[in-house]
Amino acid sequence: MSHESTKTKSSMSGSISAFDSHHPPSAQIIETCVHCGFCLPVCPTYALWNQEMDSPRGRIYLMKMASEGKTPISPQWVSHFDACLGCMACMTACPSGVDYGKLIEATRAQIERKHERSAAEKFYRRVIFSIFTNPGRLRLMRWPLLAYQRTGVQALLRRSGALRLLPKRLRVMESLLPDLPRSESIMEITPAQGVSRRRVGLLLGCVQREFFPQVNAATARVLAAEGCEVIAPREQPCCGALLVHAGEEQAALALARRTIDAFEDADVETIVTNAAGCGSNLKEYVYLLRDDPDYADRAKKFAAKCKDITEILFDLEPRAHRNPLQLRVAFHDSCHLQHAQNVRLQPRALLAQIPGLELLEISEPAICCGSAGIYNLVQPDAAEALGDRKAQFIAPLNADVVVTGNPGCILQLQSSLARLGSKLPVLHSIQLLDASIRGQSIHSRAK
């Protein structure tokens, strides 16, 4: 059903709302905000520009004005929401418990229904979503990208400066390319080592599956070493996280239903994620599918099973021996792990189990690195500024490696450190735990 032309009366003033009737931003949540300003120091865009309308409380005020019919959904109004990273740092900082995540996602869904983007913008977004939410298309991209990297063409173009002739967004996309590793497939069933303690499902992801297969392989190995039978359903699709965060509601819901179907058939006790954005999205399926009579109850059961890899390992008594890793490790909190899932202690506790490892904290841990789903592709200037800010805090730590819990953060930090002239490797935290259990070394590169 289309909601394009539907108008609703504002519950606050009786005037005509700029929003349609399909899940507008909650008036109750809007009214919870007391505009105290605790969100300001942790908001990335406010830190960059010091503009009230580019802060969480400023955006909530804009939502309130639109809901009361005091402002239209104009290009200028939309620009403030497009600039939001959706990092949820404001939710961690908020003393009133304002659920900004639900507000921004509802607002973005309204924008995509009611605001007409330019033809170029619509085409660019369509290309991004058609590729990055489809593992099969990402797999097809591996071969030309491998050729681009292995033949030396990438190095030549970067040295020559020819890439400067590309449009900004294409330059950014090229700069974010990881050094593609060999493909590592995950067996549909990885048996537990020793007595099985748990049967778990593994979400393979999209970018994680094709650009970081070594992370999924490490995840399966560590889980198996700790006594878990690991099921990786072959038919699992994209989870829809990028679409949800960008307001593409109907496409996201379709993928959520397919994901639930895939893991119901697998019959697992726990569903494990190793990408923070995906994990936070899975845990919100119960809210996303609340209107669906066929999936509402199923989504509730599904979401209750979902855990980040660090959560499940933290809950299990360690079984596998940890070998020493003599490393100085800078830990970066991904936003959708620390803010959306409230997972901070667990990854640090797991890394602390590794003998010889020294954990280093990065300044401004609450502020986003600028990845934020597709943010660094659609808002490249702001994303680059945030990435550079984060890289400048990492550089003085004299770390051997940076670790985090999200593929988008890995890409963003690698690119940002490279602009600073650093070749410091950025890895997923599970890779260090896997290396320790297997007795392998992690080699740092020149900084």
XYZ file of C-alpha atoms in Angstrom:
447
model
C 0.000 0.000 0.000
C 1.342 3.444 -0.902
C 1.351 6.183 1.716
C 2.556 8.940 -0.611
C -0.463 11.194 -0.382
C -1.733 10.301 3.072
C -1.865 13.227 5.518
C -2.418 12.911 9.246
C -3.602 15.314 11.917
C -0.928 16.178 14.444
C -1.743 14.856 17.905
C 0.124 17.840 19.337
C -1.592 20.772 17.677
C -4.443 19.549 15.498
C -2.753 20.886 12.339
C -1.901 18.813 9.297
C 1.306 16.851 9.794
C 3.970 16.707 7.085
C 4.220 12.975 7.818
C 1.916 10.296 6.483
C 0.010 7.885 8.718
C 2.338 4.901 8.335
C 4.508 4.859 11.467
C 5.430 8.541 11.721
C 8.096 9.419 14.322
C 6.541 8.713 17.715
C 5.117 11.835 19.385
C 5.624 10.118 22.738
C 9.354 9.604 22.104
C 9.701 13.153 20.729
C 8.174 14.562 23.913
C 10.614 12.522 26.040
C 13.463 14.768 24.858
C 13.975 17.632 27.321
C 16.685 19.293 25.152
C 19.239 19.054 27.950
C 22.220 18.895 25.580
C 23.948 15.799 26.985
C 23.899 14.399 23.432
C 25.882 17.268 21.945
C 29.452 16.241 22.918
C 29.033 12.727 21.455
C 27.242 13.658 18.227
C 29.689 13.364 15.296
C 28.060 15.987 13.095
C 27.709 18.468 15.955
C 31.401 17.898 16.736
C 32.247 18.733 13.115
C 29.978 21.709 12.493
C 28.691 22.964 15.874
C 25.241 23.496 14.340
C 22.138 22.917 16.482
C 20.060 21.446 13.639
C 22.801 18.866 13.075
C 22.579 17.598 16.643
C 20.161 14.950 17.972
C 18.043 17.425 19.896
C 17.982 19.756 16.884
C 16.797 16.950 14.622
C 14.140 15.975 17.158
C 12.947 19.584 17.105
C 12.720 19.379 13.303
C 10.671 16.167 13.628
C 8.337 17.913 16.066
C 7.894 20.878 13.731
C 7.071 18.588 10.793
C 4.652 16.528 12.856
C 2.846 19.741 13.858
C 2.683 20.946 10.262
C 4.983 23.882 10.962
C 7.532 22.899 8.330
C 7.369 20.854 5.125
C 9.687 17.990 4.230
C 11.856 20.330 2.165
C 15.331 19.668 0.726
C 16.916 21.748 3.492
C 14.934 19.878 6.181
C 15.938 16.535 4.636
C 19.622 17.526 4.509
C 19.870 17.542 8.315
C 18.622 13.940 8.475
C 20.787 12.806 5.576
C 23.758 14.185 7.520
C 22.947 12.044 10.584
C 25.108 8.919 10.868
C 22.539 7.032 12.931
C 25.369 6.054 15.276
C 23.116 6.080 18.373
C 25.801 7.680 20.567
C 23.139 10.129 21.719
C 21.114 7.222 23.136
C 24.009 6.152 25.347
C 24.495 9.725 26.562
C 20.804 10.587 27.053
C 19.672 10.730 30.719
C 16.001 10.733 29.650
C 16.222 7.491 27.661
C 15.108 9.002 24.339
C 14.990 6.209 21.738
C 16.506 8.282 18.963
C 17.118 5.166 16.864
C 13.404 4.593 16.358
C 12.878 8.278 15.596
C 15.580 8.552 12.935
C 14.581 5.316 11.185
C 10.909 6.327 11.126
C 11.850 9.772 9.794
C 14.045 8.334 7.069
C 11.273 6.010 5.951
C 8.989 9.054 5.694
C 11.630 10.907 3.669
C 11.991 8.077 1.161
C 8.208 8.004 0.629
C 7.525 11.731 0.564
C 10.685 13.475 -0.665
C 11.664 13.401 -4.342
C 15.399 12.934 -4.666
C 17.266 13.932 -7.812
C 17.555 11.371 -10.595
C 21.317 11.121 -10.007
C 20.854 10.553 -6.263
C 18.187 7.911 -6.801
C 20.382 6.099 -9.326
C 23.414 6.172 -7.021
C 21.439 4.813 -4.072
C 19.875 2.132 -6.265
C 23.314 0.980 -7.409
C 24.631 0.860 -3.828
C 21.682 -1.135 -2.518
C 21.572 -3.499 -5.486
C 25.233 -4.425 -4.895
C 25.845 -4.226 -1.164
C 22.670 -6.066 -0.136
C 23.268 -8.948 -2.553
C 26.062 -11.419 -1.697
C 25.870 -12.934 -5.183
C 26.608 -9.606 -6.868
C 29.400 -8.879 -4.417
C 30.870 -12.283 -5.272
C 30.854 -11.395 -8.961
C 32.721 -8.181 -8.144
C 35.611 -10.104 -6.573
C 37.148 -11.169 -9.886
C 37.478 -7.734 -11.518
C 38.579 -6.260 -8.187
C 41.194 -8.988 -7.707
C 42.466 -8.316 -11.223
C 42.559 -4.573 -10.491
C 44.657 -5.185 -7.368
C 46.858 -8.134 -8.390
C 47.905 -6.776 -11.797
C 49.265 -3.598 -10.241
C 46.726 -1.343 -11.919
C 45.455 -0.077 -8.569
C 48.953 0.786 -7.343
C 49.788 2.513 -10.630
C 46.622 4.635 -10.635
C 47.085 5.611 -7.005
C 50.724 6.612 -7.535
C 49.991 8.548 -10.718
C 47.200 10.617 -9.209
C 44.872 9.626 -12.055
C 42.159 8.714 -9.557
C 41.740 12.428 -8.838
C 39.938 12.679 -12.180
C 37.083 10.521 -10.826
C 34.034 12.057 -9.127
C 34.417 12.362 -5.355
C 32.089 9.457 -4.538
C 33.891 7.069 -6.881
C 37.261 8.120 -5.442
C 35.965 7.371 -1.960
C 34.590 3.998 -3.027
C 37.967 3.091 -4.554
C 39.853 4.223 -1.445
C 37.701 1.959 0.747
C 38.543 -1.209 -1.184
C 40.181 -3.769 1.106
C 43.134 -5.850 0.005
C 41.014 -8.824 -0.992
C 42.116 -12.090 0.641
C 41.652 -15.536 -0.805
C 38.110 -16.786 -0.557
C 37.373 -18.998 2.451
C 34.100 -20.884 2.327
C 32.308 -21.849 5.512
C 30.919 -25.340 5.781
C 27.186 -25.501 6.306
C 27.891 -27.536 9.447
C 31.120 -27.066 11.424
C 31.217 -29.715 14.162
C 32.099 -28.818 17.741
C 35.463 -29.883 19.051
C 34.999 -32.209 21.989
C 31.649 -32.432 23.701
C 29.146 -30.100 22.054
C 27.919 -27.361 24.378
C 25.663 -25.438 22.017
C 24.219 -25.489 18.489
C 24.538 -22.006 16.978
C 23.687 -20.359 13.674
C 26.169 -18.021 12.000
C 25.037 -14.980 10.047
C 27.510 -14.691 7.164
C 26.593 -11.140 6.130
C 27.157 -9.553 2.728
C 30.338 -7.462 2.779
C 31.683 -9.737 5.516
C 31.009 -12.857 3.439
C 32.693 -11.652 0.261
C 35.278 -9.041 1.302
C 36.237 -10.433 4.740
C 35.747 -14.211 4.467
C 38.654 -14.688 6.884
C 36.529 -13.134 9.643
C 33.710 -15.631 9.148
C 36.250 -18.475 8.998
C 37.853 -17.297 12.255
C 34.422 -16.995 13.871
C 33.480 -20.574 12.960
C 36.845 -21.943 14.141
C 36.700 -20.178 17.518
C 33.116 -21.243 18.149
C 33.971 -24.851 17.266
C 37.062 -24.741 19.502
C 34.830 -23.581 22.364
C 32.440 -26.508 21.891
C 29.802 -25.058 19.578
C 28.343 -26.806 16.554
C 28.115 -24.043 13.944
C 25.340 -23.979 11.338
C 25.708 -21.529 8.426
C 22.490 -21.784 6.372
C 23.234 -21.636 2.654
C 20.019 -19.805 1.794
C 20.494 -16.888 4.180
C 20.113 -13.516 2.420
C 21.243 -10.030 3.355
C 19.733 -9.140 6.744
C 18.509 -5.747 5.472
C 20.479 -3.538 7.878
C 21.653 -1.041 5.254
C 18.108 -0.690 3.937
C 16.585 -0.154 7.387
C 19.106 2.541 8.275
C 18.466 4.322 4.954
C 14.653 4.309 5.218
C 14.063 1.639 2.527
C 11.441 -0.020 4.686
C 9.616 -2.477 2.426
C 12.777 -3.984 0.918
C 14.228 -4.344 4.421
C 11.153 -6.142 5.714
C 11.257 -8.622 2.845
C 14.861 -9.525 3.685
C 14.037 -9.785 7.394
C 11.336 -12.363 6.643
C 13.700 -14.396 4.456
C 16.395 -14.315 7.146
C 13.977 -15.595 9.773
C 12.883 -18.390 7.435
C 16.497 -19.469 6.840
C 17.397 -19.708 10.521
C 14.132 -21.289 11.627
C 14.910 -24.176 9.295
C 18.389 -24.456 10.866
C 16.893 -25.084 14.334
C 19.623 -23.385 16.404
C 19.710 -22.187 20.009
C 21.638 -18.979 19.300
C 22.194 -16.858 16.190
C 25.691 -15.385 16.147
C 26.669 -12.175 14.346
C 30.142 -10.731 13.808
C 29.094 -7.477 12.106
C 27.786 -4.877 14.545
C 25.349 -3.249 12.118
C 23.834 -6.596 11.169
C 23.617 -7.695 14.787
C 21.746 -4.604 15.923
C 19.340 -4.997 13.006
C 18.568 -8.642 13.820
C 17.805 -7.728 17.420
C 15.299 -5.146 16.133
C 13.341 -7.601 13.959
C 10.729 -7.847 16.694
C 10.069 -4.101 16.242
C 10.427 -4.046 12.456
C 7.895 -6.831 11.941
C 5.476 -5.797 14.671
C 2.639 -5.261 12.157
C 3.069 -8.570 10.352
C 0.590 -11.158 11.667
C 2.585 -14.004 10.141
C 5.984 -12.918 11.469
C 5.496 -10.835 14.626
C 5.719 -13.784 17.053
C 8.403 -15.496 14.998
C 10.458 -12.299 14.946
C 10.224 -12.050 18.731
C 11.611 -15.564 19.163
C 14.260 -14.956 16.515
C 15.509 -11.670 17.998
C 15.781 -13.229 21.452
C 18.310 -15.725 20.073
C 20.642 -13.143 18.492
C 24.027 -12.383 20.046
C 27.251 -10.792 18.913
C 30.171 -13.231 18.758
C 31.759 -11.537 21.782
C 28.562 -11.932 23.814
C 28.301 -15.684 23.331
C 32.011 -16.294 23.937
C 31.891 -14.114 27.057
C 29.057 -16.299 28.379
C 30.951 -19.548 27.732
C 33.646 -20.744 30.114
C 36.831 -20.786 27.975
C 37.769 -24.288 26.853
C 40.459 -23.695 24.221
C 43.983 -22.765 25.331
C 45.100 -19.176 24.567
C 48.669 -18.809 23.297
C 50.536 -15.519 23.815
C 50.342 -12.644 21.337
C 52.893 -9.935 22.096
C 50.891 -7.044 20.658
C 49.851 -3.512 21.485
C 46.216 -3.479 20.378
C 44.131 -0.313 19.877
C 40.466 -1.203 20.338
C 37.828 0.726 18.375
C 34.221 0.470 19.587
C 31.909 0.211 16.582
C 28.813 2.334 17.134
C 26.234 -0.386 16.553
C 28.032 -2.585 19.060
C 28.576 -0.093 21.892
C 25.499 2.107 21.452
C 22.842 0.022 19.690
C 23.671 -3.317 21.372
C 25.289 -2.061 24.593
C 28.252 -4.409 24.079
C 31.449 -2.859 25.458
C 32.842 -5.070 28.227
C 32.688 -8.387 26.349
C 35.215 -7.769 23.531
C 37.679 -6.204 25.949
C 37.328 -9.129 28.375
C 37.945 -11.653 25.586
C 41.035 -9.807 24.331
C 42.309 -9.620 27.921
C 42.312 -13.443 28.017
C 45.180 -13.468 25.487
C 48.562 -13.588 27.266
C 50.994 -10.845 26.288
C 48.360 -8.616 24.674
C 48.258 -4.978 25.792
C 44.918 -3.263 25.178
C 44.976 0.433 24.286
C 41.996 2.780 24.443
C 41.364 5.358 21.705
C 40.308 8.905 22.624
C 36.698 9.923 21.952
C 35.501 6.280 21.879
C 31.838 7.320 21.680
C 32.251 9.257 18.418
C 31.758 7.420 15.128
C 34.628 6.767 12.710
C 32.416 7.878 9.799
C 31.541 4.498 8.305
C 27.906 4.186 9.460
C 26.538 1.759 6.872
C 26.664 3.584 3.526
C 27.333 6.992 5.092
C 30.911 7.174 3.807
C 29.559 6.556 0.295
C 26.729 9.124 0.342
C 28.269 11.750 2.673
C 31.962 11.403 1.778
C 33.206 14.776 3.050
C 31.780 14.397 6.557
C 32.823 10.743 6.694
C 36.380 11.625 5.664
C 36.611 14.317 8.333
C 35.448 11.877 11.004
C 37.775 9.151 9.752
C 40.746 11.511 9.836
C 39.787 12.582 13.350
C 39.771 8.944 14.493
C 43.053 8.124 12.712
C 44.771 11.068 14.397
C 43.784 9.657 17.794
C 45.082 6.188 16.864
C 48.467 7.303 15.501
C 50.075 8.412 18.830
C 49.233 5.103 20.534
C 52.087 3.300 18.770
C 49.869 0.244 18.352
C 50.787 -2.895 16.405
C 47.230 -3.462 15.244
C 43.756 -1.904 15.487
C 40.793 -4.185 16.165
C 37.054 -3.593 15.970
C 33.802 -5.513 15.522
C 32.334 -4.332 12.220
C 33.443 -4.630 8.569
C 32.420 -1.057 7.742
C 34.671 0.241 10.522
C 37.556 -1.876 9.213
C 37.201 -0.364 5.733
C 36.858 3.172 7.070
C 39.785 2.959 9.480
C 42.084 1.366 6.887
C 41.314 4.176 4.450
C 41.690 6.900 7.088
C 45.004 5.537 8.380
C 46.300 5.257 4.801
C 45.597 8.978 4.252
C 47.742 9.586 7.327
C 50.542 7.537 5.745
C 50.078 4.559 8.079
C 49.963 0.886 7.063
C 48.741 -0.176 10.485
C 46.552 -3.283 10.004
C 42.916 -3.174 11.088
C 41.378 -6.525 12.031
C 38.244 -7.959 13.589
C 38.693 -8.833 17.265
C 37.748 -12.467 16.570
C 40.839 -12.768 14.340
C 43.119 -12.124 17.305
C 41.322 -14.695 19.441
C 41.526 -17.194 16.571
C 45.261 -16.536 16.123
C 45.849 -17.018 19.848
C 43.956 -20.322 19.964
C 45.751 -21.612 16.859
C 49.161 -20.412 18.041
C 49.666 -18.122 15.044
C 51.331 -14.712 15.054
C 49.810 -11.430 13.905
C 52.316 -9.415 11.933
C 52.044 -5.647 12.157
C 53.070 -3.523 9.205
C 55.102 -0.322 9.104
C 53.283 2.678 10.507
